[in-house]
CSV table of C-alpha atoms in Angstrom, one decimal:
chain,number,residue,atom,x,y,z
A,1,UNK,CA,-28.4,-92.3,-45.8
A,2,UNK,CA,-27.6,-94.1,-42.6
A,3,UNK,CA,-25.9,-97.5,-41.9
A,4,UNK,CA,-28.3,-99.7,-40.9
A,5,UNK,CA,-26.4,-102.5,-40.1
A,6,UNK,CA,-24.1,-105.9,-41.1
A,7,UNK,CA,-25.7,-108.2,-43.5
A,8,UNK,CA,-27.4,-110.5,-40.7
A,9,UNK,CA,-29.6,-107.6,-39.4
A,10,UNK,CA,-30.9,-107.4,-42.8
A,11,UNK,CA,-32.0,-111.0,-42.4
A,12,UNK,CA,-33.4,-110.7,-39.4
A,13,UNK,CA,-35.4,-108.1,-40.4
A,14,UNK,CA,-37.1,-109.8,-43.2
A,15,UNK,CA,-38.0,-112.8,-41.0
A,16,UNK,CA,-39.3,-110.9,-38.2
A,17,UNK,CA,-41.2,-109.2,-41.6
A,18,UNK,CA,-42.2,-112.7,-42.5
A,19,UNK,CA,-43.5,-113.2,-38.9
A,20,UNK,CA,-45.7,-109.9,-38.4
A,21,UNK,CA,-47.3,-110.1,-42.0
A,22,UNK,CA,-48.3,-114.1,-41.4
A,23,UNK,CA,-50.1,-112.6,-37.6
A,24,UNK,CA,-51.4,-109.7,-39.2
A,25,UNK,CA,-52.8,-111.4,-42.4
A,26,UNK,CA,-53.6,-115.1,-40.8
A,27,UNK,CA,-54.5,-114.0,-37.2
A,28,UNK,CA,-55.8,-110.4,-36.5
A,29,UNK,CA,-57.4,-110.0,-40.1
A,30,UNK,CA,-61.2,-111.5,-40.4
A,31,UNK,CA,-61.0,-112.8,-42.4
A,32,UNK,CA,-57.8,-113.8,-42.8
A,33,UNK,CA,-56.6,-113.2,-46.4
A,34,UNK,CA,-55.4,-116.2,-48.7
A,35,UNK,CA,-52.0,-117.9,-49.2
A,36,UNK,CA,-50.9,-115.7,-52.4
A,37,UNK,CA,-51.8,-112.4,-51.0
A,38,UNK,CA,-50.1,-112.7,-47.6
A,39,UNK,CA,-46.8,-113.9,-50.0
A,40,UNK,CA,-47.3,-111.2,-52.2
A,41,UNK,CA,-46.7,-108.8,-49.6
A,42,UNK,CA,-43.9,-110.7,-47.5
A,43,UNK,CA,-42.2,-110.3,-51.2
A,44,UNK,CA,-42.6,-106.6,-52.3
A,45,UNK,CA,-42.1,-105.1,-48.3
A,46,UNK,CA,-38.6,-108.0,-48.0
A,47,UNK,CA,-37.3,-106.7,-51.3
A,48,UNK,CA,-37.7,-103.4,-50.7
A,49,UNK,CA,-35.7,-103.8,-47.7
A,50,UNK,CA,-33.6,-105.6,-49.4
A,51,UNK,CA,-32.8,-103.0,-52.2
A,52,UNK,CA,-33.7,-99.6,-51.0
A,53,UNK,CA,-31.4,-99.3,-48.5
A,54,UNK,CA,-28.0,-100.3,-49.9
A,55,UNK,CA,-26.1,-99.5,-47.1
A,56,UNK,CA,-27.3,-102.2,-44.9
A,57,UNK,CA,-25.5,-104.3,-47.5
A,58,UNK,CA,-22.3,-103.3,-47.2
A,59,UNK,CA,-21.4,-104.4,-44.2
A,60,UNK,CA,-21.2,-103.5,-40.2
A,61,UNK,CA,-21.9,-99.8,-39.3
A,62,UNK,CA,-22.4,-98.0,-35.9
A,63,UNK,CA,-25.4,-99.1,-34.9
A,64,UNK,CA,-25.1,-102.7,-35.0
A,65,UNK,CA,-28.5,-105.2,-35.5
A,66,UNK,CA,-30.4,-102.1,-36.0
A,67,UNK,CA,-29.4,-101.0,-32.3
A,68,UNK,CA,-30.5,-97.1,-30.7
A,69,UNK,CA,-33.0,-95.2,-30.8
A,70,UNK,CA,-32.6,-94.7,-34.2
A,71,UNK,CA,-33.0,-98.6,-35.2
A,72,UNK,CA,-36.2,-98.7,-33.2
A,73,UNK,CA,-37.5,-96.2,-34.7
A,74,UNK,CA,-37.3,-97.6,-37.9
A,75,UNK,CA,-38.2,-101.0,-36.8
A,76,UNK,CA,-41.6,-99.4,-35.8
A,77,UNK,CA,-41.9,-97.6,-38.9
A,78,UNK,CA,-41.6,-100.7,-40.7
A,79,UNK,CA,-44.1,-103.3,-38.5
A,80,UNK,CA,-46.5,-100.4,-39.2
A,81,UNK,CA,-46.3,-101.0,-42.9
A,82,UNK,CA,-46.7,-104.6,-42.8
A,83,UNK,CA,-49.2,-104.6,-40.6
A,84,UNK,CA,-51.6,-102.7,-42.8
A,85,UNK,CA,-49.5,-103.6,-45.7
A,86,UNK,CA,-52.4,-104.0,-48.7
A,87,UNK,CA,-54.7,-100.9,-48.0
A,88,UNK,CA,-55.0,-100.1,-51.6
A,89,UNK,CA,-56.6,-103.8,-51.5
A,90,UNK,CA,-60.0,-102.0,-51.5
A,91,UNK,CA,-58.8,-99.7,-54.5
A,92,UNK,CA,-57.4,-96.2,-54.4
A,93,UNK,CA,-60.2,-94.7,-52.7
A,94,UNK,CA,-59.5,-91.1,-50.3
A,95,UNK,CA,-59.5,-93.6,-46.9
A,96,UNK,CA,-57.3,-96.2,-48.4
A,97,UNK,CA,-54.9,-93.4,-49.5
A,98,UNK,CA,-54.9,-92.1,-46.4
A,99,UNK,CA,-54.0,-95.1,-44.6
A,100,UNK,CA,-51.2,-95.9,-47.1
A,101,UNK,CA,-49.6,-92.0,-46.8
A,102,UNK,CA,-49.0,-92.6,-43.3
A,103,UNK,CA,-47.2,-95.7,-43.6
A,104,UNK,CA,-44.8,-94.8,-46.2
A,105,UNK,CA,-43.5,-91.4,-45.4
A,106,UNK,CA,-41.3,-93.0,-42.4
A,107,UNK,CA,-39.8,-95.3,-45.0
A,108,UNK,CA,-39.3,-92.9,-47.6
A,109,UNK,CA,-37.8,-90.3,-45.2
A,110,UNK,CA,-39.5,-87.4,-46.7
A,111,UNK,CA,-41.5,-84.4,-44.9
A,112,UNK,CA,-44.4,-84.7,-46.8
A,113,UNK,CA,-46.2,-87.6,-49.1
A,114,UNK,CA,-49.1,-87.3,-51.0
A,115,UNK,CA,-50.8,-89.8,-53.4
A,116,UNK,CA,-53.5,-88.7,-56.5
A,117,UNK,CA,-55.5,-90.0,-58.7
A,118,UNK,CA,-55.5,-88.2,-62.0
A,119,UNK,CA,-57.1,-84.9,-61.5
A,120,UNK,CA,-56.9,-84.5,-57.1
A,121,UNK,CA,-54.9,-85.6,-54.4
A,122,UNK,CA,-56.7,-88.2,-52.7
A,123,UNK,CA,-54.4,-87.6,-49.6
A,124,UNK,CA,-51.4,-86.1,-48.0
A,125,UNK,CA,-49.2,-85.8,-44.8
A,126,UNK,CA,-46.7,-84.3,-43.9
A,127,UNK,CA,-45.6,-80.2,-43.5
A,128,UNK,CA,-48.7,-78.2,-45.7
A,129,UNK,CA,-50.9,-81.4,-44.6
A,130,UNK,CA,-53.7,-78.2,-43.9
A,131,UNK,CA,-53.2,-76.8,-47.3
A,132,UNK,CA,-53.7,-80.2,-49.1
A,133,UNK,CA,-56.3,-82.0,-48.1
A,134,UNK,CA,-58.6,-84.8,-50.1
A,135,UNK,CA,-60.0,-83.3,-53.4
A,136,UNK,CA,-57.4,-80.6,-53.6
A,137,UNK,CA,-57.0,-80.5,-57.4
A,138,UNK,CA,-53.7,-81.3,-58.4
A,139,UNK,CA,-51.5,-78.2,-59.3
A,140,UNK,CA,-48.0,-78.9,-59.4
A,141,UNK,CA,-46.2,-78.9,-62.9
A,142,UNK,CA,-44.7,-82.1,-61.9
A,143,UNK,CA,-47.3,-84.1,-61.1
A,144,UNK,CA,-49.3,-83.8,-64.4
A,145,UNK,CA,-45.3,-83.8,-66.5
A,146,UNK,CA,-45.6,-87.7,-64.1
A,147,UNK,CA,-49.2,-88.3,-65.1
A,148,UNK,CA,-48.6,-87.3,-69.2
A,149,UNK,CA,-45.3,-89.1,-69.6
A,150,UNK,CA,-46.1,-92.3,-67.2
A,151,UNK,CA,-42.3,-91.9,-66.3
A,152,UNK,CA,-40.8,-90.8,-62.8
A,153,UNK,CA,-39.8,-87.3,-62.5
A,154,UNK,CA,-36.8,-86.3,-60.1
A,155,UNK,CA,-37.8,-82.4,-59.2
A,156,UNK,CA,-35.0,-80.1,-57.5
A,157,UNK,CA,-36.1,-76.6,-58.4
A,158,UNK,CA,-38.4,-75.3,-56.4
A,159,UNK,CA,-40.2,-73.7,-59.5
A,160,UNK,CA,-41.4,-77.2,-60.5
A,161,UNK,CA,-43.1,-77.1,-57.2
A,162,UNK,CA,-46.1,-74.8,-55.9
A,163,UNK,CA,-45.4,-71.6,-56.0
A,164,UNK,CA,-44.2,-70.5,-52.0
A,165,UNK,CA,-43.9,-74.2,-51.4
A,166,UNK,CA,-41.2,-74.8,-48.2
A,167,UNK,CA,-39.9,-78.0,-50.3
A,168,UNK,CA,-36.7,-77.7,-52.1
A,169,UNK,CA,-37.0,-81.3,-53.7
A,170,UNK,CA,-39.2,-84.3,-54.7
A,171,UNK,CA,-40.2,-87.4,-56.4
A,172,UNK,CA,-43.1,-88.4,-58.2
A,173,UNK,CA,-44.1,-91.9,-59.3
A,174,UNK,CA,-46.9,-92.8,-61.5
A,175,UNK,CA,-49.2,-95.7,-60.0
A,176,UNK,CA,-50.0,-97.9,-62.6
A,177,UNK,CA,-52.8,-100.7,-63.5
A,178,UNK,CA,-53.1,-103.0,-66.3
A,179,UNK,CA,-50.6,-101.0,-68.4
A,180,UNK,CA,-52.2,-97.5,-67.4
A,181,UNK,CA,-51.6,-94.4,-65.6
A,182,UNK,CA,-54.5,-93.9,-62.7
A,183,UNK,CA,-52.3,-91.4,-60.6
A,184,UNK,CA,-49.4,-90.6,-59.0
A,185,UNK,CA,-46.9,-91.2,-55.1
A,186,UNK,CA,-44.8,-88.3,-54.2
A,187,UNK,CA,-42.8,-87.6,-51.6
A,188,UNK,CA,-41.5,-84.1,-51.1
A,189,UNK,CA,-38.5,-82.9,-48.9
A,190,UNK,CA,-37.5,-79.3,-47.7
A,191,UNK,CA,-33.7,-79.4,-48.2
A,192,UNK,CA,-32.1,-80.3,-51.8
A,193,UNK,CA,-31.4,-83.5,-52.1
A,194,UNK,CA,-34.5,-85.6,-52.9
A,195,UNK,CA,-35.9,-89.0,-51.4
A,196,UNK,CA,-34.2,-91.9,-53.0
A,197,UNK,CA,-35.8,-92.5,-56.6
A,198,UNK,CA,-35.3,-96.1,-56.7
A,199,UNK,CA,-37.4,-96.4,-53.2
A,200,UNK,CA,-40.0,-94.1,-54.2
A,201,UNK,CA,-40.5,-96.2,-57.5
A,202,UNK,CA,-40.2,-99.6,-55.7
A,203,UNK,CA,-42.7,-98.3,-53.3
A,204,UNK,CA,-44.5,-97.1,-56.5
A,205,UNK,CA,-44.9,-100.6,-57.6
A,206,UNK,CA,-45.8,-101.7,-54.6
A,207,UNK,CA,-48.8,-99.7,-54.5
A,208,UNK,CA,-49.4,-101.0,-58.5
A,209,UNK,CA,-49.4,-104.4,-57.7
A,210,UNK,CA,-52.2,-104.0,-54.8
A,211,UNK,CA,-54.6,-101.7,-57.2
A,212,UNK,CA,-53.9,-104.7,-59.9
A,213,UNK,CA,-55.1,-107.5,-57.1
A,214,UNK,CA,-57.8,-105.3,-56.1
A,215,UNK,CA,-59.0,-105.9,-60.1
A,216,UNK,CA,-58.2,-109.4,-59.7
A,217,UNK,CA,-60.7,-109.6,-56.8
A,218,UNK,CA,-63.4,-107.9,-58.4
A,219,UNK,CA,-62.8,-109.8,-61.7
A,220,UNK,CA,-62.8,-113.2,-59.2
A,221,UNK,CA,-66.2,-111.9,-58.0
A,222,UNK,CA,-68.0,-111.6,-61.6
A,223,UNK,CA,-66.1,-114.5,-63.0
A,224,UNK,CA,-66.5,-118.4,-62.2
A,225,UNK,CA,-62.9,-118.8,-62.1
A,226,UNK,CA,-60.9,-121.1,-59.9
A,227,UNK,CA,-57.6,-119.1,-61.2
A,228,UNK,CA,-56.7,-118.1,-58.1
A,229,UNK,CA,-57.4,-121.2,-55.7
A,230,UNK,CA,-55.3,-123.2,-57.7
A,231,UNK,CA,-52.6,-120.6,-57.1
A,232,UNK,CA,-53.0,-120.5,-53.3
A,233,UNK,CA,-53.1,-124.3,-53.2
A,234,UNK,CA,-49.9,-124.3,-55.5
A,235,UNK,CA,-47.5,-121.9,-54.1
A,236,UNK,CA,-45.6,-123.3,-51.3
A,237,UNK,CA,-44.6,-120.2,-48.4
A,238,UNK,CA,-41.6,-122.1,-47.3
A,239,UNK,CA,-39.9,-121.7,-51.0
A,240,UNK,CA,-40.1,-117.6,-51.0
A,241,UNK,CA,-39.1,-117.5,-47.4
A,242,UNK,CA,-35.5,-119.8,-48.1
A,243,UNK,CA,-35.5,-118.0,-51.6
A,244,UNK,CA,-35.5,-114.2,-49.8
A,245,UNK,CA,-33.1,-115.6,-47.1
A,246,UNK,CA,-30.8,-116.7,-50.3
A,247,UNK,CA,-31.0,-113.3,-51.6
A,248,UNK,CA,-29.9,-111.4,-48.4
A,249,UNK,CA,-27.0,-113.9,-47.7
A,250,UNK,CA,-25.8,-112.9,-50.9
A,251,UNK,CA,-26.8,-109.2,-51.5
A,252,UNK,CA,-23.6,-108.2,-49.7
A,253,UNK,CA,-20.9,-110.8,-51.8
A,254,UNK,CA,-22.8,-110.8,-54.5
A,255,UNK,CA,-25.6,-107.4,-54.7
A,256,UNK,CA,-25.6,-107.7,-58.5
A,257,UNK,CA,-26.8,-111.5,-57.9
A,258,UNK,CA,-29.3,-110.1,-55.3
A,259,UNK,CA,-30.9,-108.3,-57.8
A,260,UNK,CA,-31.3,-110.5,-60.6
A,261,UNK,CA,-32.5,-113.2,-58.0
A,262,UNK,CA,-35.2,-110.4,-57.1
A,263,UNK,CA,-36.5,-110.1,-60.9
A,264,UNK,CA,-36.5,-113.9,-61.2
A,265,UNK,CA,-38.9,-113.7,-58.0
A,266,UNK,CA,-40.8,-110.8,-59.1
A,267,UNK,CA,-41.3,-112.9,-62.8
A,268,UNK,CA,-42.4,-115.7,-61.3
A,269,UNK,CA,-45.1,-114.0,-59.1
A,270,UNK,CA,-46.3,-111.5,-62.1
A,271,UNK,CA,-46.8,-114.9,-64.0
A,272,UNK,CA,-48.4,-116.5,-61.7
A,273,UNK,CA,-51.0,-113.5,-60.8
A,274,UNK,CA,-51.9,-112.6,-64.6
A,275,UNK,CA,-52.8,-115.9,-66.2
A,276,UNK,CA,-55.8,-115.6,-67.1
A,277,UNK,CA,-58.8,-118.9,-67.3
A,278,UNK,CA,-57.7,-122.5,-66.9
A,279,UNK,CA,-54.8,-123.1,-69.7
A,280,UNK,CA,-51.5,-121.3,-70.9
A,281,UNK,CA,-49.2,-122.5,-74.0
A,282,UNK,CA,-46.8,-125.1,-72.3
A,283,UNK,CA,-43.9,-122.7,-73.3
A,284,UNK,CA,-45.4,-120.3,-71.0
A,285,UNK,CA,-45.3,-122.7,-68.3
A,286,UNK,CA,-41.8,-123.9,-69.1
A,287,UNK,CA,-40.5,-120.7,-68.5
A,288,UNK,CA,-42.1,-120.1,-65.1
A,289,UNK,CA,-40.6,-123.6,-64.4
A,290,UNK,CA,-37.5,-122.4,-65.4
A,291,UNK,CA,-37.3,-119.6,-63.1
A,292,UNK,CA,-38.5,-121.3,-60.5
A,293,UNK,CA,-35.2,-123.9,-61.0
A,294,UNK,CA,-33.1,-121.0,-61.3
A,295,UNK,CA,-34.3,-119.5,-58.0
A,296,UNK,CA,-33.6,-123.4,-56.5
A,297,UNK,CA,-29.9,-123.3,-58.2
A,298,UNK,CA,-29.4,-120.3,-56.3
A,299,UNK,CA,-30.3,-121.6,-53.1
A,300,UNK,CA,-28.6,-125.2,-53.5
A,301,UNK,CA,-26.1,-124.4,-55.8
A,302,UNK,CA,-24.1,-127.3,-57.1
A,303,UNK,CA,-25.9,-129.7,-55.1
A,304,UNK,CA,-29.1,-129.1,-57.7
A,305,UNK,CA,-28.4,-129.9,-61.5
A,306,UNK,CA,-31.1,-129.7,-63.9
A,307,UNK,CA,-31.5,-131.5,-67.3
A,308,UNK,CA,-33.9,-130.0,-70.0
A,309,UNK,CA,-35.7,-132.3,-72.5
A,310,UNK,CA,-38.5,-130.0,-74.5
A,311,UNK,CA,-39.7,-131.6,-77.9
A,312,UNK,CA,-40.2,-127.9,-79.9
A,313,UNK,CA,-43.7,-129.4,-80.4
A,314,UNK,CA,-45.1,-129.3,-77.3
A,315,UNK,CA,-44.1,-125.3,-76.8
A,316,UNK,CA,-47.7,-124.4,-78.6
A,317,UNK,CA,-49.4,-126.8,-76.9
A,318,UNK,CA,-52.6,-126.0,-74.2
A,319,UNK,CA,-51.7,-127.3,-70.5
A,320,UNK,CA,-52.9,-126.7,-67.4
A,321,UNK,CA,-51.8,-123.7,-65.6
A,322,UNK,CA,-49.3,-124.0,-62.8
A,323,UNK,CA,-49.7,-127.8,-62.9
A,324,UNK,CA,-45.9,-128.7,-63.7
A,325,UNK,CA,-43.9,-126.4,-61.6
A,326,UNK,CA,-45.6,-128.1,-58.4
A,327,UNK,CA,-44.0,-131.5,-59.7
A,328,UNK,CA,-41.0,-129.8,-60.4
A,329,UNK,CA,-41.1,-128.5,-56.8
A,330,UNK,CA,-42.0,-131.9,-55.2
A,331,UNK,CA,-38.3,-133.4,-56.8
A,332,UNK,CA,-36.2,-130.6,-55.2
A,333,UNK,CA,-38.2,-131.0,-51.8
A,334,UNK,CA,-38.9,-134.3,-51.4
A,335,UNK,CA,-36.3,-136.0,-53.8
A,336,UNK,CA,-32.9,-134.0,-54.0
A,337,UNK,CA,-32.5,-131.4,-51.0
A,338,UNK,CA,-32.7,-134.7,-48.3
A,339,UNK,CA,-30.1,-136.3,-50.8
A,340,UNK,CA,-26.6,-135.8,-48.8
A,341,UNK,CA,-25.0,-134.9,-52.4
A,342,UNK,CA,-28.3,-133.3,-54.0
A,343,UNK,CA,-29.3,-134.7,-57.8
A,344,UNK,CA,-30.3,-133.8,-60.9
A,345,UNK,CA,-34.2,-133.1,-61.9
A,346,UNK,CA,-34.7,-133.7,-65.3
A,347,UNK,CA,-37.9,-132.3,-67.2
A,348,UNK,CA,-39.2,-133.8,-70.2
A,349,UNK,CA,-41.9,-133.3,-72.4
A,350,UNK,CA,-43.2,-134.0,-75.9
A,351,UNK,CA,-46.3,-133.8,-78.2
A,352,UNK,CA,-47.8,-136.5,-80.4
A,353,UNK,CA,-50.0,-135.4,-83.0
A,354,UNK,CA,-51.5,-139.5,-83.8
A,355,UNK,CA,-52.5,-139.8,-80.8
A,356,UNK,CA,-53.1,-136.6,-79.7
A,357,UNK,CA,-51.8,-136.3,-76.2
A,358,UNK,CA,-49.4,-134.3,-74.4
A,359,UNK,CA,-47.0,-135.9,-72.3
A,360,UNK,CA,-45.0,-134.6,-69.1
A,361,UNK,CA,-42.0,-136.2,-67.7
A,362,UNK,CA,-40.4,-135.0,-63.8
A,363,UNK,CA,-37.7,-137.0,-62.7
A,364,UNK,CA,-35.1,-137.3,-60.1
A,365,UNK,CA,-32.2,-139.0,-59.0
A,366,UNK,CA,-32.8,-138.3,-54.8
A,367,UNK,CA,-33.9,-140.4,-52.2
A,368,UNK,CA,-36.8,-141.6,-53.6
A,369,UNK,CA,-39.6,-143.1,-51.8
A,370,UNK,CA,-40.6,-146.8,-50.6
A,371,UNK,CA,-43.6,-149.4,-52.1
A,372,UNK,CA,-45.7,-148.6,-49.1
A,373,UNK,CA,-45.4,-144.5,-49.4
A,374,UNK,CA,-46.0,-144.8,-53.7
A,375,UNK,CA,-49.2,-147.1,-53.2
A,376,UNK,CA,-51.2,-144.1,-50.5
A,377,UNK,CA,-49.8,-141.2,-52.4
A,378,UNK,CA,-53.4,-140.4,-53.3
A,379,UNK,CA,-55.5,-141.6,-50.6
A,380,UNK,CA,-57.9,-139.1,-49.5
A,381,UNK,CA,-56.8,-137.2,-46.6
A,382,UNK,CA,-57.6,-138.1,-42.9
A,383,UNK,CA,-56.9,-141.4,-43.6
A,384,UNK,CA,-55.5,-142.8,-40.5
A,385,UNK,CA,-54.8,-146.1,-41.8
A,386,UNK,CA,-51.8,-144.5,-43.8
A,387,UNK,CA,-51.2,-141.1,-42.6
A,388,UNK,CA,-48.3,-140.6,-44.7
A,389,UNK,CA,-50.5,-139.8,-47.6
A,390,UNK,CA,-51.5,-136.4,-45.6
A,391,UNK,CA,-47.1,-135.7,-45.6
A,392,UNK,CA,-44.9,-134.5,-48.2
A,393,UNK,CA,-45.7,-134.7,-52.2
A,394,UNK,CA,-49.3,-136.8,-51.9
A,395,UNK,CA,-50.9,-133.2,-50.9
A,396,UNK,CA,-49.4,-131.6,-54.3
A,397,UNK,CA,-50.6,-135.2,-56.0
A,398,UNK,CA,-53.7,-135.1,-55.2
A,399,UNK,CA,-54.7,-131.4,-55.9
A,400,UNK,CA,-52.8,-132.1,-59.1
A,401,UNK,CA,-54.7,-135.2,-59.7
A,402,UNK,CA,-58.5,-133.5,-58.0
A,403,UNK,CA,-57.5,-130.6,-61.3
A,404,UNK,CA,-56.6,-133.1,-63.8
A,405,UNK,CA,-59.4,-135.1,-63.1
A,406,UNK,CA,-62.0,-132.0,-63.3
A,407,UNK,CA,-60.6,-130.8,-66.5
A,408,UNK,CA,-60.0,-134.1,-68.4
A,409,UNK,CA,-62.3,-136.8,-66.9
A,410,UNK,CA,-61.1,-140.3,-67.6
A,411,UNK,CA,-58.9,-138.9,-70.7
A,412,UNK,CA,-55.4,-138.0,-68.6
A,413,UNK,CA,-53.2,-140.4,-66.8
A,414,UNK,CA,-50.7,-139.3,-63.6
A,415,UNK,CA,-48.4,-142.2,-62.9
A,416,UNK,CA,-45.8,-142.5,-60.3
A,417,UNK,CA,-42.3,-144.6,-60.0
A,418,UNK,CA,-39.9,-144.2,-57.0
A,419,UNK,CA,-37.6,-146.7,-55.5
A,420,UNK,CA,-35.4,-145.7,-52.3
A,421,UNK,CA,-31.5,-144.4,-52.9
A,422,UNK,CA,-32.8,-144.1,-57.2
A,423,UNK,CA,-35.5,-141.4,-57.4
A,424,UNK,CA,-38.8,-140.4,-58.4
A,425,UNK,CA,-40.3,-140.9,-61.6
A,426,UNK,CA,-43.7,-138.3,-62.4
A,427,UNK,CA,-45.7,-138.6,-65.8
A,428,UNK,CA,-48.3,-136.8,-67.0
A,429,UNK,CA,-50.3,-137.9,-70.1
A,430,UNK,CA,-52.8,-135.6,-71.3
A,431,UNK,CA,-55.1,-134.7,-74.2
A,432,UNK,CA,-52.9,-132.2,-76.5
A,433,UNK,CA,-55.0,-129.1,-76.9
């Protein structure tokens, strides 16, 4: 594989990435899709740049900044794909396949890709395009080896291949939702060494994670579920985009770092994206906390300490989903990263089975916020009498507060302390479930 560059062309890559998918999603689509699904697929197309093509990590090569004809042509390749980036969005259907073929076989450098369901290929391009159109039933010993074992299969001779086939070499992926097998991405080449299995598989996942949100959208449609407009009204952009910028500043120090930062990301979206209904065991929700701080840590580094204070309790315990991690978030914004020497956030929590509550604790040691700021945190917004509580935390307050109060009635409490140059002070009190 080519050298695509130093490090800092990989970066500006994934924010000129960042850039097309937020027109393409916001803008030009009508309508314009929500906040989770635009950062879903700023994540999967940035980390496959990110780790399917190892040599733009190691360090300056010949065509520097993705230079030459050669760069541009890539470049293109790549705004192609995020600018249709979720076809399979409408499920894997003949016409979204076909759409999604052409986009990836640029990135995969191979002469041909093809994607199936389980008994036909739903479509192709690429060298034989005329001899494998849509409902060609599927015939190569590979595939269905793919399809039986749900694992990737590496192929490089030719008699795993059609019989007078011009490849030499392929890969084929299963595509999978909800735990099965519903078909297969390959991606075939005419000389011997095959695409890159890792990128096929990536891609692979890819291509999962749409057919999954496709389910989530039809599920959203039958079911009278606010799951996932809490999630878009929880998940703040701005974090993924510093947290991908983090990983490509250190994927070429650090690549083995890189990586694990890029399964803490991908843990924290797969949790966020498969809860399912209104509550999840607080243990559940301490761990997505958790890898959210850890993503934080990487950023800040020592500038970020964090302090754990869990009674073993309150780990079965019923809570509200995603309503602790956007506390957690509001003390790293708003209270440590304008600190000049950072802080400590400190989470505490605890059961109490007299009185049969819950309760929450999310402090820090930052810059804290005066009198006048505390007593409009939850004004309603538009408020032009105290405009600051449209800024900053109040907006996470309040939808905290709007959820809280839908859920619990009069039976939770959400009390704020802050003082300037001490920190912030959060607790929750709610019924223990």
């Amino acid at each position: 594989m080519r050298d695509l560059g130093g490090p800092w062309s990989l970066v500006l890559v994934n924010l000129a990435v960042w850039g097309i998918i937020t027109v393409g999603t916001q803008v030009l689509l009508t309508p314009s899709l929500g906040t989770v699904p635009t950062i879903l697929i700023g994540v999967v197309v940035t980390s496959i740049l990110t780790l399917g093509y190892p040599s733009a990590l190691r360090g300056p090569g010949a065509t520097r900044f993705l230079g030459g004809a050669e760069g541009r042509t890539r470049r293109s390749a790549r705004r192609r794909v995020v600018a249709t980036a979720e076809p399979l969005r409408a499920g894997l259907t003949a016409e979204s396949a076909a759409k999604t073929v052409r986009l990836l076989r640029p990135i995969l450098d191979a002469d041909a890709v093809a994607l199936t369901d389980r008994s036909e290929i739903l479509a192709y391009t690429g060298r034989g395009a005329e001899q494998h159109g849509s409902g060609t039933p599927l015939q190569t010993t590979a595939t269905r080896r793919a399809l039986d074992t749900a694992s990737t299969v590496v192929v490089t001779d030719p008699a795993d291949l059609q019989p007078d086939t011009p490849f030499a070499s392929a890969v084929v992926v299963p595509l999978r939702v909800s735990g099965e097998v519903v078909g297969t991405l390959k991606a075939y080449r005419v000389r011997e060494d095959p695409p890159l299995p890792e990128l096929v598989e990536a891609l692979a996942g890819v291509l999962s994670l749409q057919l999954e949100l496709a389910d989530v959208d039809r599920e959203r449609e039958l079911a009278a579920n606010a799951k996932l407009d809490a999630l878009r009204a929880q998940i703040n952009p701005h974090f993924l985009f510093n947290i991908l910028n983090t990983i490509a500043s250190k994927a070429r120090t650090d690549p083995e770092t890189a990586r694990g930062l890029l399964l803490r990301l991908s843990d924290f979206f797969r949790y966020s994206i498969q809860q399912q209904g209104q509550f999840a065991e607080f243990g559940q929700e301490y761990f997505f906390v958790r890898t959210y701080l850890t993503l934080e840590q990487a950023r800040y580094g020592d500038r970020l300490g964090v302090d754990y204070d869990i009674d073993p309790q309150v780990l079965t315990a019923r809570v509200p989903v995603l309503i602790i991690q956007p506390l957690v978030e509001n003390a790293v914004k708003h209270g440590l990263a304008q600190a000049v020497d950072g802080g400590t956030v400190t989470l505490r929590a605890k059961a109490d089975p007299l009185s049969r509550t819950t309760t929450v604790v999310v402090a820090d040691d930052g810059v804290g916020m005066p009198p006048e700021v505390v007593d409009h945190l939850f004004d309603p917004p538009g408020d032009h009498l105290h405009p600051v509580a449209d800024e900053g935390s109040g907006i996470a307050l309040r939808n905290i507060s709007a959820r809280l109060s839908q859920l619990f009635g009069e039976r939770h409490s959400l009390r704020v302390e802050s003082s300037p140059g001490e920190g912030t002070v959060v607790e929750l009190r709610m019924p223990l479930t």
